[in-house]
PDB file of C-alpha atoms and ligand atoms in Angstrom:
ATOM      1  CA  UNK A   1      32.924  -3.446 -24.472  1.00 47.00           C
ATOM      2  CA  UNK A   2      33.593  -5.722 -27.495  1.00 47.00           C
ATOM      3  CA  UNK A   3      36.549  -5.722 -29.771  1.00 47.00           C
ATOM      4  CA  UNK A   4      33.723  -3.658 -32.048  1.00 54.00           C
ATOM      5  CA  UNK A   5      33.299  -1.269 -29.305  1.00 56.00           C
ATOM      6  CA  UNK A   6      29.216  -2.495 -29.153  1.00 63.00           C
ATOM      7  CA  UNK A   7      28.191  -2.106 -25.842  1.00 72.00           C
ATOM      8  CA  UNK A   8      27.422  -5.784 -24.473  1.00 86.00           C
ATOM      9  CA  UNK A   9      23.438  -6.067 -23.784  1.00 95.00           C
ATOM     10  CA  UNK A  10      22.390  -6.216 -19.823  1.00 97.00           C
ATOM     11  CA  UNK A  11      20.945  -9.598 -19.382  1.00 97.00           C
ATOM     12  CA  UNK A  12      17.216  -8.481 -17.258  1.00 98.00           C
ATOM     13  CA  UNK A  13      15.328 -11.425 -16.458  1.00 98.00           C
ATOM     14  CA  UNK A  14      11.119 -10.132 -16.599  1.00 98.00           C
ATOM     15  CA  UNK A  15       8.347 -11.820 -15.142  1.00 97.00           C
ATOM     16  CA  UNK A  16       5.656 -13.694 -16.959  1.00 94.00           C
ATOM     17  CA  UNK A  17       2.245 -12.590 -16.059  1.00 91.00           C
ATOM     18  CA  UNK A  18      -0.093  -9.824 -15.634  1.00 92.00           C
ATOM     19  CA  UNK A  19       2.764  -7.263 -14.718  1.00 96.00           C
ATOM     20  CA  UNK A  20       4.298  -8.246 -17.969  1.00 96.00           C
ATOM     21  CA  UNK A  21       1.999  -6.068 -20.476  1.00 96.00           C
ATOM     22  CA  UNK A  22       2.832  -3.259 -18.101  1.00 97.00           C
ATOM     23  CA  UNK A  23       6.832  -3.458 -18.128  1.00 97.00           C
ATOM     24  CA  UNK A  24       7.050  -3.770 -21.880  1.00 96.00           C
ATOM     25  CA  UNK A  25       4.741  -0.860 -22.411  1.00 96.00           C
ATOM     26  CA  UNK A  26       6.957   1.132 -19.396  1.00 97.00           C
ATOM     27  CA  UNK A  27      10.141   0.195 -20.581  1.00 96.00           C
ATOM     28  CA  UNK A  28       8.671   1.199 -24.719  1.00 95.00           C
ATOM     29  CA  UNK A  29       7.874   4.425 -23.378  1.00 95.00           C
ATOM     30  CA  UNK A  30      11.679   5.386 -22.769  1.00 94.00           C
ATOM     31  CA  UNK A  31      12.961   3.707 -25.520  1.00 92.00           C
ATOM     32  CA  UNK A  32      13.305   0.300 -24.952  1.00 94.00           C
ATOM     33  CA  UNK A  33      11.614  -1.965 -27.077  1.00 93.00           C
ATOM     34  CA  UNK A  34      11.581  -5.757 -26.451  1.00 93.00           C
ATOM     35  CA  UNK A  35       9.526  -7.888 -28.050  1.00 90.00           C
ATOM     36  CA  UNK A  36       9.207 -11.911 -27.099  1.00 89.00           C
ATOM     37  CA  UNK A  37       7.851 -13.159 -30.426  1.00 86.00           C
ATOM     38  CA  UNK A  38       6.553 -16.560 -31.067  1.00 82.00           C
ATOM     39  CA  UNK A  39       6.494 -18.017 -27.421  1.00 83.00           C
ATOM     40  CA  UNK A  40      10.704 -17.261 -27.090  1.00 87.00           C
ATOM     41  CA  UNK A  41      11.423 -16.857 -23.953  1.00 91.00           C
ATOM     42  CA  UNK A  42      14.482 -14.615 -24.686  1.00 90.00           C
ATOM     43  CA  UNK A  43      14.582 -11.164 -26.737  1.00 92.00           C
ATOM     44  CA  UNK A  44      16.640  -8.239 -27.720  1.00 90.00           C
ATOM     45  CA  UNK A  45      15.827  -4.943 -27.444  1.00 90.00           C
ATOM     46  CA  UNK A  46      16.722  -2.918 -30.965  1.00 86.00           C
ATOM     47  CA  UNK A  47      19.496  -0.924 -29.710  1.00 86.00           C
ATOM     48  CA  UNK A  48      21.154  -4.080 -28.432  1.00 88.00           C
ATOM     49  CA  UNK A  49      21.003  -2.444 -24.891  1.00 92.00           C
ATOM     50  CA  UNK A  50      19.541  -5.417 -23.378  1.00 95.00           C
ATOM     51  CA  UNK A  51      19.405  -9.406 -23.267  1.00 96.00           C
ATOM     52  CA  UNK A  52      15.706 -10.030 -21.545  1.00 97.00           C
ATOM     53  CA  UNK A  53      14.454 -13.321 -20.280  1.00 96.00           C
ATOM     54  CA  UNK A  54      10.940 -14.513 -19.696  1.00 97.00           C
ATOM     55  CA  UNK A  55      10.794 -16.266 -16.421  1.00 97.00           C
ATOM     56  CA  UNK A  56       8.310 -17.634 -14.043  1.00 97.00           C
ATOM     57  CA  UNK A  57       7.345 -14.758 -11.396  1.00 96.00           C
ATOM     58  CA  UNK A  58       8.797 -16.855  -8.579  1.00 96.00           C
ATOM     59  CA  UNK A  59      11.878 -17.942 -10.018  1.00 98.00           C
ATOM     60  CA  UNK A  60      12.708 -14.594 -11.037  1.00 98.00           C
ATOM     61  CA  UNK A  61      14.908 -13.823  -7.984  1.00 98.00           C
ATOM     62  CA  UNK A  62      16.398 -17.421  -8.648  1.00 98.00           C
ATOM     63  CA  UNK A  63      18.182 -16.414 -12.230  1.00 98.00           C
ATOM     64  CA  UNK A  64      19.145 -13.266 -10.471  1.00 98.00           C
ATOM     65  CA  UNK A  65      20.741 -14.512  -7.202  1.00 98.00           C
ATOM     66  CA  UNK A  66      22.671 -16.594  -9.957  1.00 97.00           C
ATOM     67  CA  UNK A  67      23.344 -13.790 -11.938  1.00 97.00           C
ATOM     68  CA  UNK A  68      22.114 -15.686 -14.816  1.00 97.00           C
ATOM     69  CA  UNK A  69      20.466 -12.244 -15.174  1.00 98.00           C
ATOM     70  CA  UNK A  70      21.930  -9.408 -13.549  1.00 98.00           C
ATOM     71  CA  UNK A  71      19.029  -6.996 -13.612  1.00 98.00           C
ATOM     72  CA  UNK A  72      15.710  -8.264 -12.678  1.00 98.00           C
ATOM     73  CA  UNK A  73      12.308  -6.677 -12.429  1.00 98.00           C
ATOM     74  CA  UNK A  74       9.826  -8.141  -9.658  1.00 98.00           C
ATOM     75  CA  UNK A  75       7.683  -7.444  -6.468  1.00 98.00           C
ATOM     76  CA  UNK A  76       8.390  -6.836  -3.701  1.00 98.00           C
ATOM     77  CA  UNK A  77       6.209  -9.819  -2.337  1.00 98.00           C
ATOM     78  CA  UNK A  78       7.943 -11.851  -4.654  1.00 98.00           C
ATOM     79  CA  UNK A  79      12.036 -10.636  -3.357  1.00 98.00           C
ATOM     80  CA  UNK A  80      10.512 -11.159   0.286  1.00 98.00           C
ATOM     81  CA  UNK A  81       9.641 -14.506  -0.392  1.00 98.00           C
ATOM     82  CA  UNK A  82      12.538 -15.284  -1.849  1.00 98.00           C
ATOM     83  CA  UNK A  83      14.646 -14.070   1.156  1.00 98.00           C
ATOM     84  CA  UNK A  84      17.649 -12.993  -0.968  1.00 98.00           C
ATOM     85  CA  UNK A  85      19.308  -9.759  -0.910  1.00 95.00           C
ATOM     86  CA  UNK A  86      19.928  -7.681  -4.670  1.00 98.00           C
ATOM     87  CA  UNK A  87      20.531  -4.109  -4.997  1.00 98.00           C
ATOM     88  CA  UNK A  88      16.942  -1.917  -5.336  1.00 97.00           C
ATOM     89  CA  UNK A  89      17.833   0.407  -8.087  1.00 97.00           C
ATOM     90  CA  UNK A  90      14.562   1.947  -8.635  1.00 97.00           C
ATOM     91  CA  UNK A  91      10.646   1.830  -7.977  1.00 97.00           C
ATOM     92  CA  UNK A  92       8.448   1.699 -11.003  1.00 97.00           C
ATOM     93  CA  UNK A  93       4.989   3.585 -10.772  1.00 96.00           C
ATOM     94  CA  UNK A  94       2.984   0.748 -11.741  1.00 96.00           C
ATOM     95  CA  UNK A  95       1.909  -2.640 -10.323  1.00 96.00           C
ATOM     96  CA  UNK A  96       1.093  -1.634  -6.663  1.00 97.00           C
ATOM     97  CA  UNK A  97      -0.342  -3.359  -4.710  1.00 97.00           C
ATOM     98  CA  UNK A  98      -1.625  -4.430  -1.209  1.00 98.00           C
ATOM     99  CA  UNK A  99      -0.989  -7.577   0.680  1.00 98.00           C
ATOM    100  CA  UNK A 100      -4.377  -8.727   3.240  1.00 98.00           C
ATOM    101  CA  UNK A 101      -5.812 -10.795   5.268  1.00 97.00           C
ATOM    102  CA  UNK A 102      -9.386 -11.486   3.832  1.00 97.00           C
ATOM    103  CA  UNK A 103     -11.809 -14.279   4.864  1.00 95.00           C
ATOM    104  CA  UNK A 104     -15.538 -15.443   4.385  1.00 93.00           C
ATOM    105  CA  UNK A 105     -17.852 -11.892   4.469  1.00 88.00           C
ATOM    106  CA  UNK A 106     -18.690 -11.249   8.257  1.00 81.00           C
ATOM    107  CA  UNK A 107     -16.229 -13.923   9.243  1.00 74.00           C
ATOM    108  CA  UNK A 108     -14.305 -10.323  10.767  1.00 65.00           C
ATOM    109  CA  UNK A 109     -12.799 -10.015  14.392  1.00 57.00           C
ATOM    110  CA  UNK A 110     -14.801 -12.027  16.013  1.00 60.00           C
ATOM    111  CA  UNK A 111     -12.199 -15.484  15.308  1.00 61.00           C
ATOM    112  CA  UNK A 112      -9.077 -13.185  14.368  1.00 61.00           C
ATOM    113  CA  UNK A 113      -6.837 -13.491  16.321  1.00 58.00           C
ATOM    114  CA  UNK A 114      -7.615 -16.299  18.292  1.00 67.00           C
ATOM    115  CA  UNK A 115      -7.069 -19.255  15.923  1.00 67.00           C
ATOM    116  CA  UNK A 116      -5.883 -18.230  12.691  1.00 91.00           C
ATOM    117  CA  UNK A 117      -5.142 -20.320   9.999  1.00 95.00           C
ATOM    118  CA  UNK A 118      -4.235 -19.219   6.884  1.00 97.00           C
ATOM    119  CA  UNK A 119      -4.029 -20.609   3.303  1.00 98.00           C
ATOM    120  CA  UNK A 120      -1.402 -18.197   1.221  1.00 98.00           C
ATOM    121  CA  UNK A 121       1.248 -17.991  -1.277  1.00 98.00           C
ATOM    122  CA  UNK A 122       3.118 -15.717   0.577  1.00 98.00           C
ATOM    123  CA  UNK A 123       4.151 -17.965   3.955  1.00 98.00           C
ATOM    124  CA  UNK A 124       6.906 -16.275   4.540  1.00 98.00           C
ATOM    125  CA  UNK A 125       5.576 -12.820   4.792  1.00 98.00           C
ATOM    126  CA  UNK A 126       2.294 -14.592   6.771  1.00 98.00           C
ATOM    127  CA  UNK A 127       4.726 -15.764   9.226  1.00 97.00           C
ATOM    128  CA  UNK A 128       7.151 -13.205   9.515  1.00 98.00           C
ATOM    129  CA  UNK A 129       4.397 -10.741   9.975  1.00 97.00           C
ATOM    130  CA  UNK A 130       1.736 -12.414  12.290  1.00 95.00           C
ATOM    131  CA  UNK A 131       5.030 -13.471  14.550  1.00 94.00           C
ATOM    132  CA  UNK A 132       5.886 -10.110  15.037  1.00 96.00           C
ATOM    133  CA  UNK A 133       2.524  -9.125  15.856  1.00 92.00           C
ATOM    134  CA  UNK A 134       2.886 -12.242  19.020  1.00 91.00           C
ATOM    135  CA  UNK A 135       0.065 -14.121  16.922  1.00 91.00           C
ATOM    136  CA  UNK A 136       0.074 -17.705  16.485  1.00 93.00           C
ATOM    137  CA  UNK A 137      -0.378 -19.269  12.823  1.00 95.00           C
ATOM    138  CA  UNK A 138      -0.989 -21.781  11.121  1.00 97.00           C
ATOM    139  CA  UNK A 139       0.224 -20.900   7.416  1.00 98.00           C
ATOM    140  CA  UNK A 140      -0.849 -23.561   4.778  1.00 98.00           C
ATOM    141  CA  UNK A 141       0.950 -22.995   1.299  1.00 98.00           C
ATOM    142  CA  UNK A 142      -0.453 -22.747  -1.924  1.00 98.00           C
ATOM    143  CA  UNK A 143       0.667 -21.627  -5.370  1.00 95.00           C
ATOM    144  CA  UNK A 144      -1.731 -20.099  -6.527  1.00 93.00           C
ATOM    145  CA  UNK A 145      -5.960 -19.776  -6.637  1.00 96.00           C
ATOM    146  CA  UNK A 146      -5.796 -19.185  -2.517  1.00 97.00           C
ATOM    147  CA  UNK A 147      -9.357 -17.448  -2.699  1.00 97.00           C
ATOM    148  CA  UNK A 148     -10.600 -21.060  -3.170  1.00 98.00           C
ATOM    149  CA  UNK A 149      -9.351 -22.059   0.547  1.00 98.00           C
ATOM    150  CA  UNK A 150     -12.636 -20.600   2.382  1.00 96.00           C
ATOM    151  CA  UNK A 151     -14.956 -21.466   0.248  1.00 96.00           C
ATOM    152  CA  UNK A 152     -13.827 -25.193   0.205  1.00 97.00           C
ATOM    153  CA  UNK A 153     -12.934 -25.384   4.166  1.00 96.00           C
ATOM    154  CA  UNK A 154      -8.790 -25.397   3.502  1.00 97.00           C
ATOM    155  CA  UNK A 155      -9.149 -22.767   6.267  1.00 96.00           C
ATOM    156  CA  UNK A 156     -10.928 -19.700   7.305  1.00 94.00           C
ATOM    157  CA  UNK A 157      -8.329 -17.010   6.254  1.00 95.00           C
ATOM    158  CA  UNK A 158      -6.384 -16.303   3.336  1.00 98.00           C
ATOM    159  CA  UNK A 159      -3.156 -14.242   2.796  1.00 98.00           C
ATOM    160  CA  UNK A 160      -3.085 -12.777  -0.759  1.00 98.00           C
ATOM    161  CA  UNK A 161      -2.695  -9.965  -3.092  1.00 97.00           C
ATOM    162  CA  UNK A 162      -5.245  -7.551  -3.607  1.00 97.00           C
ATOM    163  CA  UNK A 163      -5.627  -5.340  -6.738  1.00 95.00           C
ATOM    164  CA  UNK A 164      -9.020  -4.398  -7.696  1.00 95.00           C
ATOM    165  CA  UNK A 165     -10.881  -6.686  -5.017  1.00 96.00           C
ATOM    166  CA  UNK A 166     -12.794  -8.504  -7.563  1.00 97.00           C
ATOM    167  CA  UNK A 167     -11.149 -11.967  -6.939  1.00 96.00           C
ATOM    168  CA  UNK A 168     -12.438 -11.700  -3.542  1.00 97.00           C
ATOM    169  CA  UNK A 169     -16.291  -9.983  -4.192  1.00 97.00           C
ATOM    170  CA  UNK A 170     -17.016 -12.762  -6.460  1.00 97.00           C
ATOM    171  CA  UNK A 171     -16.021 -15.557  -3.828  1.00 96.00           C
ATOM    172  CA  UNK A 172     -18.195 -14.038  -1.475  1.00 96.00           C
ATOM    173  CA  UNK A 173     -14.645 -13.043   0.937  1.00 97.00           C
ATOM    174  CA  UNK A 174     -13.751  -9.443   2.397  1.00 96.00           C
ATOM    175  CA  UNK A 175     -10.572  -8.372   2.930  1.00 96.00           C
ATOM    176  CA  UNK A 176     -10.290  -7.984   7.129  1.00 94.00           C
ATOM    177  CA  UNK A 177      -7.050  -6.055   7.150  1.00 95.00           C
ATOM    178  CA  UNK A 178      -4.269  -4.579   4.829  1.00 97.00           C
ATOM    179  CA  UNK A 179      -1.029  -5.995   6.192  1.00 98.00           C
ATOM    180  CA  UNK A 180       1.309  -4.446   4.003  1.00 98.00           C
ATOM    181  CA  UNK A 181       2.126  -3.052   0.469  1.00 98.00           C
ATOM    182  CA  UNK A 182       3.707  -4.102  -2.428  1.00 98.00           C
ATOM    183  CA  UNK A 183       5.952  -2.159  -5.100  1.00 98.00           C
ATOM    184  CA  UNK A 184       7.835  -3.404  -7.981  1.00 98.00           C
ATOM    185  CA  UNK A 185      11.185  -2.731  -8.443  1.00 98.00           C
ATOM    186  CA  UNK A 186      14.571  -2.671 -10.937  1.00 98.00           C
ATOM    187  CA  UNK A 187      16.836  -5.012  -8.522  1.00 98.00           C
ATOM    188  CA  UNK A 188      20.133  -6.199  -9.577  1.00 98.00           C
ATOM    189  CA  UNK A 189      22.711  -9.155  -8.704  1.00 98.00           C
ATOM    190  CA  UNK A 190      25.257  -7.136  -6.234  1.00 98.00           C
ATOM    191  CA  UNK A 191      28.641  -9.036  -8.043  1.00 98.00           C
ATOM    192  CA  UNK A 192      26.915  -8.002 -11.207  1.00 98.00           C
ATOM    193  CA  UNK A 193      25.863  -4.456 -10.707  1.00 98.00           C
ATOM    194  CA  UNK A 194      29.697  -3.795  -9.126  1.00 98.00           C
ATOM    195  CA  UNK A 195      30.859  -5.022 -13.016  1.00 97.00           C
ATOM    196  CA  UNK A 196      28.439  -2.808 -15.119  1.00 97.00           C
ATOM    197  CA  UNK A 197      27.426  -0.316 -13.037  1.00 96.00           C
ATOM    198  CA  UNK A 198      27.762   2.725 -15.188  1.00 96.00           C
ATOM    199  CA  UNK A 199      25.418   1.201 -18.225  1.00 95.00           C
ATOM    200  CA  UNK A 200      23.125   0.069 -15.205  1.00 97.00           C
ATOM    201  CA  UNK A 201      22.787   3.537 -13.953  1.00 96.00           C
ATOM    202  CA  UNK A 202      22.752   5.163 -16.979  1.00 94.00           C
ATOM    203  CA  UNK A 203      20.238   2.483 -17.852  1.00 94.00           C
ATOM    204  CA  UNK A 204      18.145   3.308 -14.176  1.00 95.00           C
ATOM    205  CA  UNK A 205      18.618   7.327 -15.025  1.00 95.00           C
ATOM    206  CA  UNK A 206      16.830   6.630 -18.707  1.00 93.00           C
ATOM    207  CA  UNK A 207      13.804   4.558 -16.663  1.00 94.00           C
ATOM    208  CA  UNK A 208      13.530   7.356 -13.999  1.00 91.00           C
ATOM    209  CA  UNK A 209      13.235   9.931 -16.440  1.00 80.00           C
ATOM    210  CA  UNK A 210       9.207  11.032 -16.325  1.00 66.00           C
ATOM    211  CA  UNK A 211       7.283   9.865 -19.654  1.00 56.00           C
ATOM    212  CA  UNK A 212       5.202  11.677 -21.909  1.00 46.00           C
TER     213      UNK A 212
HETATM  214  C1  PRP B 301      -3.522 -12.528  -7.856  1.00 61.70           C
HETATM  215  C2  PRP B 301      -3.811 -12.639  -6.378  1.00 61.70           C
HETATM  216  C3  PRP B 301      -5.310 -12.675  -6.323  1.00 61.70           C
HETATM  217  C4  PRP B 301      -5.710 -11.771  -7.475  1.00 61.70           C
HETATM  218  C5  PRP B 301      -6.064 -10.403  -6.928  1.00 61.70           C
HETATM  219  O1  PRP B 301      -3.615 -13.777  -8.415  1.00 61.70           O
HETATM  220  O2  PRP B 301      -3.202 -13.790  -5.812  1.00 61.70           O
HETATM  221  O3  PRP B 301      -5.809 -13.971  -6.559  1.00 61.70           O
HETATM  222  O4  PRP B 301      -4.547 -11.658  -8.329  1.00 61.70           O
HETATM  223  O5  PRP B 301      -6.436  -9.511  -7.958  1.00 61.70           O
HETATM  224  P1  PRP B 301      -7.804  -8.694  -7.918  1.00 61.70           P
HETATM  225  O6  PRP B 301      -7.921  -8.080  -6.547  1.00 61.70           O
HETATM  226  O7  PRP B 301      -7.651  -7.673  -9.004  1.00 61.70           O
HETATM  227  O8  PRP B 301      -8.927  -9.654  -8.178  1.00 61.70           O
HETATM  228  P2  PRP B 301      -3.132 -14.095  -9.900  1.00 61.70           P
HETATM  229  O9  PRP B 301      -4.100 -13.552 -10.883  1.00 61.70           O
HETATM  230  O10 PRP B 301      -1.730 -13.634 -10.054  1.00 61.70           O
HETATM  231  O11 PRP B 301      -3.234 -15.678 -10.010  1.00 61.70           O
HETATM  232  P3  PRP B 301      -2.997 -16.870  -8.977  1.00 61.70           P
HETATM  233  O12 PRP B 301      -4.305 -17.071  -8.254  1.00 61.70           O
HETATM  234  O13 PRP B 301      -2.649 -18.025  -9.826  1.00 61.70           O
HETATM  235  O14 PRP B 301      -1.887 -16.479  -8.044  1.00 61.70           O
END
């Protein structure tokens, strides 16, 4: 609390991107309204609850291992990656989504497993997982556009997220085999959820609550 008895705001870092629209219009729906206006890259919400900042997806877990922001919402693909450990406070309904293998349409079982190479953001989840399975890899890392790899001989099999498929249809790839599934959740900094954590959870408690 201040000397004015105002609450002071929860500093949430949120990801740029296409999971962006859907936060904002979550976090509206029980109350919270935080508008980025004019490009800034920092914002208040109106009842001074919170202190957001608009980061790059994969740096997200960065600010919050930190505790530049405490709270931090982000994939799960994205905290794996990352390989540090926050506090899960909650899973939000939206934004799931499946992690595959995909290559070139009919490409199928007949190479997998025996040489597998792979061209994927996610190498750490590629390795992790194909290692556990007792299959070789050969992970090649890319930031981003990884449906190109096939089509332009990087290497036969790609690693990636899969929403609607239609990143993959219209490169002419099929997704071989769903390796896992990803879910986006509230995480916070450990040191900094021990400090505030009866606004957090009465904050986690308001975003739990079902909406209209
Ligand atoms: C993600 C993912 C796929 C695509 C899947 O990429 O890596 O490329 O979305 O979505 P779809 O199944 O609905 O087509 P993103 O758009 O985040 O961009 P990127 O290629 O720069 O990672």
């Amino acid at each position: 609390m201040t000397t004015h008895d105002q609450p002071v705001p929860l500093t949430i870092a949120l990801p740029k991107g296409r999971l962006l629209p859907k936060i904002l219009e979550f976090f509206e729906s029980r109350g919270i309204a935080l508008t980025f206006e004019d490009r800034r890259l920092v914002a208040y919400d109106e009842n001074g609850r919170f202190k957001a900042f608009l980061v790059k997806n994969n740096d997200l877990p960065t600010y919050v291992n930190h505790g530049i922001a405490g709270l931090g919402v982000c994939g799960s693909d994205v905290l794996y990656e990352s390989g540090f450990r926050f506090f899960k406070l909650l899973t939000f309904p939206f934004g799931r989504t499946r992690i595959c293998l995909a290559g070139r349409k009919g490409l199928g079982a007949e190479t997998y497993p025996r040489h597998l190479a792979v061209a994927t953001k996610l190498t750490r989840f590629t390795q992790d997982h194909f290692h556990s399975r007792g299959v070789p890899v050969q992970v090649i890392k890319l930031e981003g556009s990884v449906e190109l790899a096939p089509v332009l001989g990087l290497a036969p099999f790609i690693v990636d997220l899969v929403e609607t498929g239609e990143t993959l249809r219209a490169n002419s790839l099929e997704v071989i085999e769903k390796l896992g599934d990803v879910t986006v959740h509230l995480v916070a900094n450990p040191s900094y959820y021990k400090l505030n954590y009866q606004s957090i959870n009465r904050i986690a408690e308001l975003l739990k609550e079902s909406g209209e």
